[in-house]
mmCIF file of C-alpha atoms and ligand atoms in Angstrom:
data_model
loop_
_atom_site.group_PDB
_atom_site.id
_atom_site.type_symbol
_atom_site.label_atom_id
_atom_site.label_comp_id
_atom_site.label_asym_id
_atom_site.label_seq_id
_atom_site.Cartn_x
_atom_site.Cartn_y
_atom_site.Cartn_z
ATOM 1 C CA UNK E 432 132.931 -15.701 19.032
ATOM 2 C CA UNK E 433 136.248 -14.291 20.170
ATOM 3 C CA UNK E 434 135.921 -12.283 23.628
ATOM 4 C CA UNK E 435 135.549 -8.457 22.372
ATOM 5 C CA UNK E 436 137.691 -6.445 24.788
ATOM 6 C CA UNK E 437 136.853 -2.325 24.487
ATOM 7 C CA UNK E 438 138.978 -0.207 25.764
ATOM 8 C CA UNK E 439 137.237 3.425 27.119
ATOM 9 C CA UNK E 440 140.001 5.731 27.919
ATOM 10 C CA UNK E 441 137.222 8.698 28.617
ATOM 11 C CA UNK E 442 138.696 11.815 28.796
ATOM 12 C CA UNK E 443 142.274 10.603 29.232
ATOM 13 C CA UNK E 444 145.530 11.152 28.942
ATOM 14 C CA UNK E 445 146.410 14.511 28.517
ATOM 15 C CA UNK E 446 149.011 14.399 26.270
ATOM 16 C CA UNK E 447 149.534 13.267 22.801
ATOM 17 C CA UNK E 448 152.747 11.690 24.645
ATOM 18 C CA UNK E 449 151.226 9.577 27.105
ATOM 19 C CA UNK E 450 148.290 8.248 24.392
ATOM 20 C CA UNK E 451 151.221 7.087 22.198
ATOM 21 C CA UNK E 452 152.941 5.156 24.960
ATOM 22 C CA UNK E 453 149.843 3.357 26.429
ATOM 23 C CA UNK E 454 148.963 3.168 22.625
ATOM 24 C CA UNK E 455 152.366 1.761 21.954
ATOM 25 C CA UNK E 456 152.713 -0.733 25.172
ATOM 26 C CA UNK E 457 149.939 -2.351 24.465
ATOM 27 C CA UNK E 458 150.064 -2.859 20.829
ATOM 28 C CA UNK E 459 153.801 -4.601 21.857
ATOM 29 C CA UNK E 460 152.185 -6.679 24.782
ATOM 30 C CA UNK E 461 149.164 -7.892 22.887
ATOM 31 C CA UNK E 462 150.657 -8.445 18.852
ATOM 32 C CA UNK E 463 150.420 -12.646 19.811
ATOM 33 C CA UNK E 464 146.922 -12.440 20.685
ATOM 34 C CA UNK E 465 144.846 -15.092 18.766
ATOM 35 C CA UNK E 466 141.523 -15.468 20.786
ATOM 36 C CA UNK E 467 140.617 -12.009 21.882
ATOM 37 C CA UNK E 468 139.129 -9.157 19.940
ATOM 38 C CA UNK E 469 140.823 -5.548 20.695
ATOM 39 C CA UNK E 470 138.726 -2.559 20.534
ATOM 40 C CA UNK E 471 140.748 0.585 21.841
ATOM 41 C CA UNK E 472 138.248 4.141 22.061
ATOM 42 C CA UNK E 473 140.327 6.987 22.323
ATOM 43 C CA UNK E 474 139.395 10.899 22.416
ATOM 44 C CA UNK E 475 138.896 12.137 19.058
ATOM 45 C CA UNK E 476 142.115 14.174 18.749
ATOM 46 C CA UNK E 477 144.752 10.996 19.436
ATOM 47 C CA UNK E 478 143.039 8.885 16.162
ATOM 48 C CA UNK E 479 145.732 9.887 13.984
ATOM 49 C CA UNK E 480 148.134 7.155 16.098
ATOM 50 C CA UNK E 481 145.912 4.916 15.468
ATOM 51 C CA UNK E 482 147.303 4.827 11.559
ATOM 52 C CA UNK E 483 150.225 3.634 12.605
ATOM 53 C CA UNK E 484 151.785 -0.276 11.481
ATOM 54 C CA UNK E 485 151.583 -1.200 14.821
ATOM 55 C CA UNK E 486 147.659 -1.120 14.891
ATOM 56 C CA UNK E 487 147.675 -5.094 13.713
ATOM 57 C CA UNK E 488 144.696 -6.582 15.187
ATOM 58 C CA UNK E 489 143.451 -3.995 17.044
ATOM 59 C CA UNK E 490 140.543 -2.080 15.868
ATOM 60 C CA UNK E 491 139.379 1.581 16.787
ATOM 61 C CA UNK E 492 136.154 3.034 18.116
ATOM 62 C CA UNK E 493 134.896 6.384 18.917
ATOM 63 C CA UNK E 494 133.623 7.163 22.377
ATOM 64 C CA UNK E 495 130.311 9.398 21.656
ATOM 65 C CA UNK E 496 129.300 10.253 17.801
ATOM 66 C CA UNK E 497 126.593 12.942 16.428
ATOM 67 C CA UNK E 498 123.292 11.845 14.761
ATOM 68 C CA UNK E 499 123.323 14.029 12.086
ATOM 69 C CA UNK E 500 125.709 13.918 9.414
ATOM 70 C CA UNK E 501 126.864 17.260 8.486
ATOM 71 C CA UNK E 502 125.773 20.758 9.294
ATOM 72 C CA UNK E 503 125.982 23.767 12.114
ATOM 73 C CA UNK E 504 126.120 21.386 15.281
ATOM 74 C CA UNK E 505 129.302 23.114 17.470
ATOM 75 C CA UNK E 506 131.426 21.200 18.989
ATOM 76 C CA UNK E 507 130.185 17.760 17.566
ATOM 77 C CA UNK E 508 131.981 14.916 15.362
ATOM 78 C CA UNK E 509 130.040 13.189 13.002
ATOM 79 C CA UNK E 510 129.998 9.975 11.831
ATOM 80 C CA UNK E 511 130.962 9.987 8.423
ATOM 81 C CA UNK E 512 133.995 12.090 10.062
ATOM 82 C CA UNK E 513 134.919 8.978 11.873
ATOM 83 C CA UNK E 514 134.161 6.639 9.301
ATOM 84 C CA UNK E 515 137.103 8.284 7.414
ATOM 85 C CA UNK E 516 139.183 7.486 10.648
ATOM 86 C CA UNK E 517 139.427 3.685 10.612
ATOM 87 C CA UNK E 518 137.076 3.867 13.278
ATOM 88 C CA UNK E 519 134.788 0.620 13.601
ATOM 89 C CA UNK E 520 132.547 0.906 16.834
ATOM 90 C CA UNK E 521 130.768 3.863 18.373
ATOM 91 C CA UNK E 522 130.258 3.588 22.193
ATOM 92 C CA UNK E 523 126.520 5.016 22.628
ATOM 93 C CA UNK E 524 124.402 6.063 25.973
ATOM 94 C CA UNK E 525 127.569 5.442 28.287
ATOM 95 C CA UNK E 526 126.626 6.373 31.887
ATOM 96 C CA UNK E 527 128.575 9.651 31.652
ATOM 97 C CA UNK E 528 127.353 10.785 28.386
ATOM 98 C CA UNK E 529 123.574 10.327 29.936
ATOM 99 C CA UNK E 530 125.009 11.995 33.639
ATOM 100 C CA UNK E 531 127.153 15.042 32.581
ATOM 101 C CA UNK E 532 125.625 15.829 29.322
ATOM 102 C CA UNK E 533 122.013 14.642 29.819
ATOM 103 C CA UNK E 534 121.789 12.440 27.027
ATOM 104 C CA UNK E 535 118.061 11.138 27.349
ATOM 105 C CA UNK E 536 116.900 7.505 26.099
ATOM 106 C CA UNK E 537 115.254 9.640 23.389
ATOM 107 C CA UNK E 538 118.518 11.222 21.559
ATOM 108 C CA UNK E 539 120.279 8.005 22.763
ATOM 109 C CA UNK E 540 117.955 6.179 20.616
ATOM 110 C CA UNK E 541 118.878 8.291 17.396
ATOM 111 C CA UNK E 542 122.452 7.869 17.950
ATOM 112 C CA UNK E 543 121.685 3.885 17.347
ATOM 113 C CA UNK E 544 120.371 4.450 14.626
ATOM 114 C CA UNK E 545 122.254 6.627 13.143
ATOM 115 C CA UNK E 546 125.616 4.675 13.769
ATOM 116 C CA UNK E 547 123.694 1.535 12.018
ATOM 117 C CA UNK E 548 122.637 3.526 9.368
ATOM 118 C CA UNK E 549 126.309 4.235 8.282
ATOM 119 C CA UNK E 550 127.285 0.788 9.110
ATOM 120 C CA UNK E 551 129.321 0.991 12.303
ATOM 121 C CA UNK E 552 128.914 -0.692 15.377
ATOM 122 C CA UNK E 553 126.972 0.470 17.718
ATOM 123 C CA UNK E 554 128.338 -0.117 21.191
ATOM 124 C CA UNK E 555 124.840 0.756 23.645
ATOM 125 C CA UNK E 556 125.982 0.645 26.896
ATOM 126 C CA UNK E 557 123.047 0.334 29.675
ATOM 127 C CA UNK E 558 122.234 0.440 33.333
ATOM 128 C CA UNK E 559 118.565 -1.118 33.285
ATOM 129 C CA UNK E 560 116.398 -2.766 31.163
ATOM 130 C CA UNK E 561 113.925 0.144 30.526
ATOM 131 C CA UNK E 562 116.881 2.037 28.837
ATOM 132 C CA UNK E 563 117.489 -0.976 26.811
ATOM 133 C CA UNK E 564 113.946 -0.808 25.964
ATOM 134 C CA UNK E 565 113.718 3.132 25.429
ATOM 135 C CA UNK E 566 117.109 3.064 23.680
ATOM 136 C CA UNK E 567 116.451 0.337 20.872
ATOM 137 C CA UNK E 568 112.783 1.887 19.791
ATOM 138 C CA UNK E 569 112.421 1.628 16.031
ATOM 139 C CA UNK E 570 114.865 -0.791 15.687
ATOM 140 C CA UNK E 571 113.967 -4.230 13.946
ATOM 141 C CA UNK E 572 115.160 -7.284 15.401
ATOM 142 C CA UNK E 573 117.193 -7.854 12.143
ATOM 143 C CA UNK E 574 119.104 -4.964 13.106
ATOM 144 C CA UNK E 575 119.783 -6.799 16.454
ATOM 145 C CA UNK E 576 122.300 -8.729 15.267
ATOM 146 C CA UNK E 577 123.986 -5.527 14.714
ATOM 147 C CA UNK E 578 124.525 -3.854 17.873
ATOM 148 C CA UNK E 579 126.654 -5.047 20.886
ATOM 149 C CA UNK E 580 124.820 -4.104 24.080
ATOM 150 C CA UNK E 581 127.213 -3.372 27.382
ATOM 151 C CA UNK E 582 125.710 -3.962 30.845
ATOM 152 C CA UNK E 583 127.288 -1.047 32.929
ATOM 153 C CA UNK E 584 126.032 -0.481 36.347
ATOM 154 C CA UNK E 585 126.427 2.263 36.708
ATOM 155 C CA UNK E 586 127.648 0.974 40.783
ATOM 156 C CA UNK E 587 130.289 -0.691 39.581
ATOM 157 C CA UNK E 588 131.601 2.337 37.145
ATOM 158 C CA UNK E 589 135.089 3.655 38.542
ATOM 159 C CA UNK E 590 134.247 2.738 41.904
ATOM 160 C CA UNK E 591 136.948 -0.709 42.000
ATOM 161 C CA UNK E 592 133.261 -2.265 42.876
ATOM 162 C CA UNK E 593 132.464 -4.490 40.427
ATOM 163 C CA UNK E 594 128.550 -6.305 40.109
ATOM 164 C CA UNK E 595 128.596 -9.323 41.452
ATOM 165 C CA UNK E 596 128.761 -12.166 38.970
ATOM 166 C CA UNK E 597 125.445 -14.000 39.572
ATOM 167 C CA UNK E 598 123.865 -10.572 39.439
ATOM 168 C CA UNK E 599 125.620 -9.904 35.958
ATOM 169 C CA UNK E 600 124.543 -13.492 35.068
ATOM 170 C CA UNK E 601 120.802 -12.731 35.730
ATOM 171 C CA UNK E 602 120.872 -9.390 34.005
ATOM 172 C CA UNK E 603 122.959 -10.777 30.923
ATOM 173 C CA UNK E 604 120.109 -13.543 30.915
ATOM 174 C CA UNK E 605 117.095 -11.101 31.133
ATOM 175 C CA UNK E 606 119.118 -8.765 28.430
ATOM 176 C CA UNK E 607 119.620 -12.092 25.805
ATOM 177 C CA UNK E 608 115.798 -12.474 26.308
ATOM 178 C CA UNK E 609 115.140 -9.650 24.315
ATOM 179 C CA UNK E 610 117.674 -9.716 21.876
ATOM 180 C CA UNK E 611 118.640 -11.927 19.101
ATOM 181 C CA UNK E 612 120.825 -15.233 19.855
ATOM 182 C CA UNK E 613 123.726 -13.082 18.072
ATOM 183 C CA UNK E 614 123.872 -10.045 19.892
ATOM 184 C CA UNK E 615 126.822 -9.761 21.740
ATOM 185 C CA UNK E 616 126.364 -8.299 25.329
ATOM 186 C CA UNK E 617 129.355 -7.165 27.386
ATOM 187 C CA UNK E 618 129.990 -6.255 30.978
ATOM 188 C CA UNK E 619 131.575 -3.188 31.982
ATOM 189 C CA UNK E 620 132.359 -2.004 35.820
ATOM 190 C CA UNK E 621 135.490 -1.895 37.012
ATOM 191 C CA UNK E 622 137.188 -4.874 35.571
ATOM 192 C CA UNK E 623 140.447 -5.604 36.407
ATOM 193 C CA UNK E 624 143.341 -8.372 35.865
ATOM 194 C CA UNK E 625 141.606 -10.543 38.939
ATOM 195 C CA UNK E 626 138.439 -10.669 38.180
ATOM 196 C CA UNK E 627 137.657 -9.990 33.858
ATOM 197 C CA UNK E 628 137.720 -13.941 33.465
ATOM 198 C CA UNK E 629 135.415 -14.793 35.419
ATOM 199 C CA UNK E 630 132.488 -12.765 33.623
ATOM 200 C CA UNK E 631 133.415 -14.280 30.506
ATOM 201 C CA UNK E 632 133.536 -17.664 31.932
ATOM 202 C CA UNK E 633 131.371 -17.662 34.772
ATOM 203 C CA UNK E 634 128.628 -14.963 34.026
ATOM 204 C CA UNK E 635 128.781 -15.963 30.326
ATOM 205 C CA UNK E 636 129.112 -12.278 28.801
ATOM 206 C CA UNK E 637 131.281 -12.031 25.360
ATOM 207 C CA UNK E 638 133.700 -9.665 26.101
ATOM 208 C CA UNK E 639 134.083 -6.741 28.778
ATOM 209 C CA UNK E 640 133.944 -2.334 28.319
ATOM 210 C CA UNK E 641 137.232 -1.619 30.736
ATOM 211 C CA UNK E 642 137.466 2.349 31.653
ATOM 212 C CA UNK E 643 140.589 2.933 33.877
ATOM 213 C CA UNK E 644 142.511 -0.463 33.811
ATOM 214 C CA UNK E 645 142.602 0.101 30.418
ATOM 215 C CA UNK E 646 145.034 3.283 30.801
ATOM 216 C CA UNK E 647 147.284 0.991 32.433
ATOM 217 C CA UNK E 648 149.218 -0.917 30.072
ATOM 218 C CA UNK E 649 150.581 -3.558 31.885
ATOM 219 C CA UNK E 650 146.572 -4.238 33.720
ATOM 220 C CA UNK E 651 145.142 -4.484 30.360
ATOM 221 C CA UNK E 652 147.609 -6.691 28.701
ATOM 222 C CA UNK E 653 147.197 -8.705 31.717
ATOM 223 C CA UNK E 654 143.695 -9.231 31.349
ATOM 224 C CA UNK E 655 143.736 -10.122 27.580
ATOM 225 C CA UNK E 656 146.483 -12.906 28.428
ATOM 226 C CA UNK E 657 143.778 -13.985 31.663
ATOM 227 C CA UNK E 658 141.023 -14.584 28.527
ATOM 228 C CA UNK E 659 144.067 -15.874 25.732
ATOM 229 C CA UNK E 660 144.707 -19.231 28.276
ATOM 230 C CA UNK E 661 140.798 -20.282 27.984
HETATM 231 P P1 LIG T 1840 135.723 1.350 34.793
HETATM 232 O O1 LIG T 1840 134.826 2.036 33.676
HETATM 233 O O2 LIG T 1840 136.335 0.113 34.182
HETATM 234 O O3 LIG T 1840 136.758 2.378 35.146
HETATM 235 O O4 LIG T 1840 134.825 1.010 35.934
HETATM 236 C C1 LIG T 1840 134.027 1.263 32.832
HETATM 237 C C2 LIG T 1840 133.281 2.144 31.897
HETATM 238 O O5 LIG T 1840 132.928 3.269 32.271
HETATM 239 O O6 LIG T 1840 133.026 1.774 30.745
#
């Protein structure tokens, strides 16, 4: 399979200005890509640039989605909302989400299945292999195949520390164990230009979840072209 490269722009930028220019740059600086799968996860309000021609390749996911489909749940987005959005993947259980609004393993858990149920991709990002445990109850293996799982420790998040790569090896290793053959399992922790090849290549994981190099155009384009030459 083609690396799978998701982009997490969190809570950023703060203008509809500066999402269409980092929207724009990279759609420019990537449109040759053959070998690398684009996933860009903006905050809900900038989707509507992601309708644009210039989306090409590049596919859209949400950052965070709502169990429940419809109904008196303020402040949330549901699924079949994004479904209607050209929205593909749906980041679940990322270290934030579980820090600043105490997402347990528990609601985590329903959010999986809930994003399978209306046939999106879950994206289930872990620190630990009890969450991965906790966080795929219920599920059948068939449904596996479905779901990418991201290995984020949460040391390496936004700290310009990333794990080190026979660390990430082991854990990617322990993580396939329980997982079927086709279950795609990323690394995420601050990934940059110098060093996203080498957990593809080295540490064997099938694509990376990149947070802040991914606001930077020039970084991120940089790091597809570093997985393109392989
Ligand atoms: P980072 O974030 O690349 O800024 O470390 C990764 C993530 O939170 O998914």
């Amino acid at each position: 399979m083609k690396p799978l490269i998701v982009a997490n722009w969190k809570m950023n930028p703060n203008t509809l200005a500066e999402a269409e220019q980092i929207f724009n740059s990279v759609a420019e600086g990537i449109k040759e890509i053959k070998n690398t799968e684009v996933v860009i996860c903006p905050p809900y309000i900038y989707f509507s640039i992601f309708n644009s021609q210039l989306l090409g390749d590049i596919k859209v996911g949400a950052q965070n989605s709502f169990w429940e489909e419809k109904g008196a749940f303020t402040g949330e987005i549901s699924l079949p909302m994004l479904k209607g959005l050209n929205v593909e993947y749906v980041i679940i259980g990322h270290s934030e989400r579980r820090k600043y609004f105490g997402e347990t393993d528990e609601m985590i858990n329903k959010k999986v299945l809930s994003v399978l149920k209306q046939e999106l991709k879950p994206i289930l990002c872990i620190d630990n292999m009890a969450q991965l445990k906790k966080d795929l109850a219920e599920i059948n293996r068939e449904e596996f195949k479905k779901i990418i799982i991201a290995f984020e420790p949460i040391s390496a998040i936004g700290t310009g520390n990333p794990y080190d790569l026979e660390g990430a090896e082991k854990m990617r290793n322990l993580i396939k164990s329980v997982l079927e053959e086709e279950t795609p399992i990323l690394y995420g922790g601050s990934v940059n230009s110098q060093n996203a090849a080498g957990f593809i290549e080295k540490a064997g994981f099938q694509g990376l979840l990149i947070g802040g190099a991914s606001l930077n155009p020039k970084e991120f384009i940089k790091i597809i072209g570093s997985l393109e030459k392989n």
